[in-house]
Coordinates of C-alpha atoms in Angstrom, one line a residue:
M140 CA 21.0 77.9 -26.1
S141 CA 21.6 75.5 -28.8
P142 CA 23.8 71.8 -27.7
K143 CA 26.4 73.6 -29.3
S144 CA 26.4 77.2 -27.7
R145 CA 26.2 74.0 -23.6
L146 CA 28.5 74.7 -21.4
S147 CA 30.6 71.4 -20.1
V148 CA 30.0 71.5 -15.9
P149 CA 33.5 72.2 -16.0
E150 CA 33.2 75.5 -17.6
I151 CA 30.9 76.0 -15.9
L152 CA 33.0 76.3 -12.4
E153 CA 35.7 78.0 -14.0
I154 CA 33.0 80.5 -14.7
E155 CA 31.6 80.6 -11.2
D156 CA 35.2 80.1 -9.3
D157 CA 36.2 83.5 -12.0
N158 CA 32.8 85.9 -10.7
L159 CA 33.6 84.7 -6.5
R160 CA 37.3 85.8 -6.8
R161 CA 35.7 89.1 -7.9
V162 CA 33.2 88.8 -5.5
A163 CA 36.5 88.9 -2.9
A164 CA 38.7 91.5 -4.5
A165 CA 35.7 94.0 -4.4
L166 CA 35.3 93.1 -1.1
D167 CA 38.9 93.4 -0.1
A168 CA 38.6 96.6 -1.5
A169 CA 35.8 98.3 0.1
M170 CA 37.1 97.0 3.3
I171 CA 33.8 94.8 3.5
G172 CA 33.5 91.6 5.5
V173 CA 30.4 88.7 5.6
F174 CA 28.8 87.5 9.3
E175 CA 26.3 84.7 9.5
F176 CA 24.2 84.7 13.3
E177 CA 22.1 81.2 14.1
P178 CA 19.7 82.5 17.0
A179 CA 18.8 79.1 18.1
T180 CA 22.5 78.0 18.6
G181 CA 23.9 81.9 19.3
R182 CA 26.9 81.0 17.1
A183 CA 28.1 83.0 14.4
F184 CA 29.9 82.7 11.8
W185 CA 32.7 85.3 9.9
D186 CA 35.1 85.1 7.3
E187 CA 38.5 86.4 6.8
R188 CA 38.2 90.0 6.9
V189 CA 35.5 90.0 10.1
R190 CA 38.4 88.3 11.7
A191 CA 41.0 90.6 10.7
M192 CA 38.3 93.6 11.9
W193 CA 38.1 92.0 15.2
N194 CA 41.5 90.5 15.3
V195 CA 40.3 87.1 16.2
P196 CA 41.8 84.1 14.7
A197 CA 40.2 81.6 12.1
G198 CA 38.9 78.2 13.8
E199 CA 38.1 79.9 17.0
N200 CA 34.5 79.7 17.6
I201 CA 32.2 82.8 17.1
T202 CA 29.6 83.7 19.3
Y203 CA 27.9 86.6 20.3
E204 CA 29.9 87.5 23.3
T205 CA 32.8 87.4 21.6
V206 CA 30.7 90.7 19.2
I207 CA 30.1 92.6 21.5
A208 CA 33.0 92.4 23.6
Q209 CA 34.7 94.0 21.2
V210 CA 32.3 96.2 20.8
H211 CA 33.2 100.5 22.0
P212 CA 31.7 100.6 25.8
D213 CA 29.7 104.1 24.7
D214 CA 28.5 101.2 21.9
R215 CA 27.1 98.1 23.2
A216 CA 23.9 99.3 23.9
L217 CA 23.2 100.5 20.7
H218 CA 24.3 97.5 19.5
N219 CA 22.5 94.9 21.3
E220 CA 19.3 97.1 20.9
A221 CA 19.7 96.9 16.9
T222 CA 20.4 93.2 17.6
E223 CA 17.4 92.4 19.1
A224 CA 15.2 93.8 16.5
V225 CA 15.8 92.7 14.1
L226 CA 15.0 89.4 15.4
D227 CA 12.0 90.5 16.9
P228 CA 9.8 88.7 14.5
N229 CA 8.0 91.8 14.7
G230 CA 9.7 94.5 13.1
S231 CA 11.5 94.7 9.8
G232 CA 13.6 92.2 10.4
H233 CA 16.6 94.9 8.8
M234 CA 19.0 95.8 10.5
N235 CA 21.5 99.6 9.4
M236 CA 23.5 101.0 12.3
E237 CA 27.4 102.2 12.8
Y238 CA 28.9 101.9 16.0
R239 CA 32.9 101.5 17.2
L240 CA 35.5 98.8 17.7
Q241 CA 38.1 97.8 19.4
P242 CA 39.7 95.3 18.5
R243 CA 41.3 92.6 20.4
G244 CA 45.0 93.8 21.7
S245 CA 45.2 96.6 19.8
D246 CA 44.8 100.0 21.0
K247 CA 43.0 101.1 18.5
T248 CA 39.1 101.6 18.0
L249 CA 37.2 101.3 14.1
W250 CA 34.3 102.7 13.3
V251 CA 32.3 100.2 11.0
K252 CA 29.2 99.7 9.6
A253 CA 26.6 96.4 10.0
E254 CA 23.7 95.9 7.7
A255 CA 21.8 92.2 7.3
D256 CA 18.2 90.5 6.8
C257 CA 17.0 88.0 9.7
S258 CA 15.6 85.3 7.7
F259 CA 12.2 83.7 10.0
K260 CA 10.5 80.6 9.8
D261 CA 6.9 79.9 12.1
G262 CA 7.8 83.4 13.9
V263 CA 10.9 82.2 14.9
P264 CA 14.4 83.9 13.7
V265 CA 16.2 81.8 11.6
R266 CA 19.2 83.0 10.6
L267 CA 21.0 87.0 10.4
I268 CA 22.8 87.6 7.1
G269 CA 24.4 90.6 6.7
T270 CA 28.1 92.9 6.5
V271 CA 30.2 94.2 8.5
Q272 CA 32.2 97.6 6.7
D273 CA 35.3 99.6 8.3
I274 CA 34.4 103.5 7.4
T275 CA 36.8 104.1 10.0
S276 CA 38.4 107.1 7.3
R277 CA 35.3 107.7 6.1
K278 CA 34.0 109.0 9.9
E279 CA 37.8 110.5 10.5
A280 CA 37.0 112.6 7.6
E281 CA 33.7 113.6 8.9
L282 CA 34.7 113.9 12.0
R283 CA 37.5 116.2 11.0
N284 CA 35.5 118.1 8.2
E285 CA 33.3 119.1 12.0
M286 CA 36.3 120.0 13.8
L287 CA 37.4 123.1 11.1
T288 CA 33.7 124.0 10.3
L289 CA 32.9 124.9 13.8
E290 CA 36.9 126.2 13.7
L291 CA 35.8 128.5 10.5
R292 CA 32.8 130.1 12.2
H293 CA 34.6 131.1 15.0
R294 CA 37.2 132.4 12.8
V295 CA 34.4 134.0 11.3
K296 CA 33.0 135.9 14.5
N297 CA 36.3 137.0 15.6
T298 CA 36.7 138.4 12.2
L299 CA 33.5 140.6 12.0
A300 CA 34.8 141.1 15.1
T301 CA 37.5 142.8 14.9
V302 CA 36.5 144.6 12.1
L303 CA 34.0 146.0 13.0
A304 CA 35.6 147.1 16.1
V305 CA 38.1 148.4 13.7
V306 CA 35.7 150.5 11.7
K307 CA 34.4 152.2 14.6
L308 CA 37.4 153.2 15.9
S309 CA 38.9 154.0 13.0
R310 CA 36.4 157.4 13.2
R311 CA 39.0 158.5 15.6
G312 CA 41.3 161.5 15.0
H313 CA 40.2 161.3 11.4
S314 CA 37.6 165.0 10.6
D315 CA 37.1 164.2 7.1
F316 CA 35.3 160.7 5.1
D317 CA 38.1 161.4 2.9
T318 CA 40.8 160.4 5.0
Y319 CA 38.5 158.5 7.6
A320 CA 37.8 156.0 4.4
D321 CA 41.7 155.3 3.2
A322 CA 42.6 154.5 6.9
L323 CA 40.0 152.4 6.9
D324 CA 40.6 150.5 3.6
A325 CA 44.3 150.6 4.8
R326 CA 43.2 148.6 7.9
I327 CA 41.5 145.9 6.2
E328 CA 44.0 145.3 3.3
A329 CA 46.4 144.7 6.1
L330 CA 44.3 142.6 8.1
A331 CA 43.1 140.5 4.7
K332 CA 46.8 139.7 4.5
S333 CA 47.2 138.4 7.9
H334 CA 44.4 136.3 6.9
D335 CA 46.8 135.2 3.9
I336 CA 49.7 134.5 6.0
L337 CA 47.8 132.2 8.1
R338 CA 46.2 130.4 5.7
H339 CA 49.6 129.9 4.2
N340 CA 50.5 128.7 7.1
D341 CA 47.5 126.1 7.9
W342 CA 45.9 128.6 10.4
R343 CA 48.9 128.3 12.3
E344 CA 51.9 130.2 14.3
V345 CA 53.7 132.6 12.1
P346 CA 57.1 133.9 13.1
L347 CA 57.3 137.8 13.5
S348 CA 60.2 138.1 11.4
T349 CA 57.4 137.0 8.9
L350 CA 54.9 139.7 9.6
A351 CA 57.2 142.4 10.0
K352 CA 57.9 141.5 6.4
D353 CA 54.7 140.9 5.0
T354 CA 53.3 145.1 6.0
F355 CA 56.8 146.4 4.8
K356 CA 56.5 144.8 1.5
G357 CA 52.4 145.9 1.5
L358 CA 52.9 149.1 2.7
L359 CA 56.5 149.7 0.2
G360 CA 57.1 146.9 -1.7
D361 CA 59.7 145.9 -0.7
D362 CA 61.8 145.2 2.9
T363 CA 64.9 146.8 2.7
R364 CA 64.2 150.0 4.6
L365 CA 63.5 147.0 7.2
Q366 CA 66.4 145.2 9.5
L367 CA 65.4 142.5 12.1
S368 CA 67.7 141.5 15.0
G369 CA 68.4 139.2 17.6
R370 CA 69.0 135.7 17.8
Y371 CA 65.9 134.9 18.9
D372 CA 62.5 134.8 16.5
P373 CA 58.9 135.1 18.7
I374 CA 56.1 132.3 17.4
I375 CA 53.0 135.5 17.3
P376 CA 50.3 132.4 17.9
E377 CA 47.4 131.6 15.8
H378 CA 44.1 133.8 17.6
R379 CA 46.8 136.6 17.9
V380 CA 48.1 137.4 14.7
L381 CA 45.6 139.9 13.4
T382 CA 46.2 141.9 16.6
F383 CA 50.2 141.8 16.2
S384 CA 49.6 142.0 12.3
L385 CA 47.6 145.3 12.6
A386 CA 49.7 146.7 15.6
L387 CA 52.9 146.6 13.0
H388 CA 50.6 148.4 10.3
E389 CA 50.1 151.0 12.6
L390 CA 54.0 151.6 13.4
A391 CA 54.9 151.2 9.8
T392 CA 52.1 153.8 8.7
N393 CA 53.4 156.1 11.3
A394 CA 56.3 156.5 10.9
L395 CA 55.4 156.5 6.7
K396 CA 54.4 160.0 7.4
H397 CA 56.1 161.2 10.9
G398 CA 58.4 158.9 10.4
A399 CA 61.8 158.0 9.6
L400 CA 59.7 156.2 6.5
S401 CA 59.3 159.6 5.3
V402 CA 62.6 159.9 4.0
P403 CA 64.4 158.2 1.2
Q404 CA 68.1 157.3 3.9
G405 CA 65.3 156.5 7.7
C406 CA 64.8 152.3 8.6
V407 CA 63.3 150.7 10.8
Q408 CA 65.1 147.7 12.7
I409 CA 63.2 145.4 14.0
E410 CA 65.4 143.8 18.0
T411 CA 63.8 140.7 19.3
A412 CA 65.6 138.8 22.3
C413 CA 63.9 136.0 25.7
E414 CA 65.5 136.5 28.6
D415 CA 64.2 135.1 32.2
A416 CA 61.4 133.7 30.3
Q417 CA 60.1 137.1 28.7
I418 CA 60.0 137.9 25.0
S419 CA 61.0 141.2 24.3
V420 CA 60.0 143.6 21.0
V421 CA 61.6 147.1 20.3
W422 CA 61.1 148.8 16.9
T423 CA 63.6 151.6 16.6
E424 CA 62.9 154.1 14.2
T425 CA 66.4 155.6 12.7
G426 CA 67.7 158.4 10.3
G427 CA 63.7 159.6 10.5
P428 CA 62.6 163.2 11.8
T429 CA 63.4 164.0 15.2
G430 CA 59.7 165.4 16.2
P431 CA 57.1 163.8 18.4
A432 CA 56.3 159.8 18.1
E433 CA 53.9 159.6 19.4
F434 CA 50.4 159.2 18.3
S435 CA 47.8 160.7 19.5
S436 CA 46.4 159.8 22.3
S437 CA 43.1 159.5 21.3
G438 CA 44.2 157.5 18.3
F439 CA 43.4 154.5 16.5
G440 CA 46.9 153.4 16.8
S441 CA 47.2 154.2 20.2
L442 CA 43.9 152.7 21.5
L443 CA 45.1 149.5 19.6
L444 CA 49.1 150.3 21.3
R445 CA 48.2 150.5 24.2
R446 CA 44.8 149.0 25.0
V447 CA 45.0 146.1 22.5
L448 CA 47.9 145.1 22.2
A449 CA 49.7 144.8 26.0
P450 CA 46.6 143.4 27.5
E451 CA 46.0 140.7 24.2
F452 CA 49.7 139.7 25.3
D453 CA 49.2 140.4 28.5
G454 CA 52.6 143.0 28.4
Q455 CA 53.8 146.1 28.7
V456 CA 54.2 148.3 25.9
S457 CA 55.8 152.2 25.1
Y458 CA 55.5 154.6 22.2
E459 CA 58.3 157.7 22.6
N460 CA 60.5 159.5 21.1
E461 CA 64.4 158.0 21.4
G462 CA 67.8 160.1 19.7
E463 CA 67.0 159.6 16.2
G464 CA 63.3 158.8 16.0
A465 CA 60.5 157.1 17.6
V466 CA 60.9 153.6 19.7
F467 CA 58.4 151.1 20.3
R468 CA 58.5 148.4 23.4
L469 CA 56.4 145.1 24.1
R470 CA 57.5 143.1 26.3
Y471 CA 54.9 140.5 27.5
P472 CA 55.5 136.5 28.9
Q473 CA 57.4 133.6 26.7
I474 CA 54.1 130.8 27.9
Q475 CA 51.7 133.5 26.2
E476 CA 53.8 131.5 22.7
N477 CA 51.8 128.0 23.3
L478 CA 48.8 129.7 24.1
S479 CA 45.4 128.2 21.5

C-alpha cells in the first residue's frame, strides 16, 4: 500500500465499527448469541442475545448452574455429558449439540443449538468460546413434517385397504366383467372425489351437505334434484368421510338406475335432525317408480349400508319402500361426530 493510500486510525476504527455492526446484525437475524466459559472459575460470559434466550437480565453473574437450571430436565444429562466431553483434553475440543431450553419465568420451551471450541494450556481447559442459536422454528417444522408423514402413511394404508375391499366386494351382484368394471370404476372415482373434499377441507371433518351435493354433482352434473332440509347439518368425522361418501354414492346410483333419479321428475330429499343426542339422516325418494327399493341382499350396496356404515357410526340403518319411493334411514349417537 502506497503512503497516499494508507488509512488513518479514525478511518480504520470506523471500518472496524461498521464491520462489527454488520456482524451484530447478522447474528440478530440468525438468532445467534455468543458466549464464553472459564472452566477454572466456573463463570460464563453471555452477550445480550444469549441472555434474552435464558431470560437473564444484564449484570447478573452467569455460572454453569445458571445455564443448566433453564435446560429442559430431560436434556440436562445430555448437556452435562457434552460439556464434560468438550473440556476433556483427550477429546476433540469441539461441541455441537441441540437441546431444549425453558427460559426463566416463562412457560415456553425453546430449541437451541450450541456449538463451541475449547482451548487448552498444558492439558488444562482454559476457555470455551461458542455460539447458541434459537432453532425453535426449524424444530417445530421438523416435528410437523414428521407428524404429517406418519399421518400420510396412516391415510395411505387406510385408503388402500378401502380400495381393496371395494375391489373385492364389487364382484357381488355382477355376472359379467363389463358391468363389474363400470361399477368398480364409479366407486373408485367416488373415493377419489372424497379425498379431494378432504384435501380442500384441510383433512378435517366435512358437513354432510357438502358430501351430498358433491355426490349429486358427480353423478348428475348438478345438485338441483337434491333437497336438503333440517336445521342441523351433521359433521362427518374425517376418518368416516370415505365410508359415508361411498354410501351416498350407492344410494344415488341405485336411485339413478331403479329409483327416483331414473325419471326426470324424480328427486331426493335428505332430512337431518339431532334430538336426545341422536343424529338422524333420512333419505327420501319422490316422483319415481314405486317398486321395490331394496338393494340385492348379496350386493355391494346392501353390504356397505348394513355391515359397514352402521357399525362405523355405531348406529342403525333401514332401507325400504314407503309411499312414493325408497327411504333410507341412519340414526347414530351424536358423540361420534367428535371422534378422530
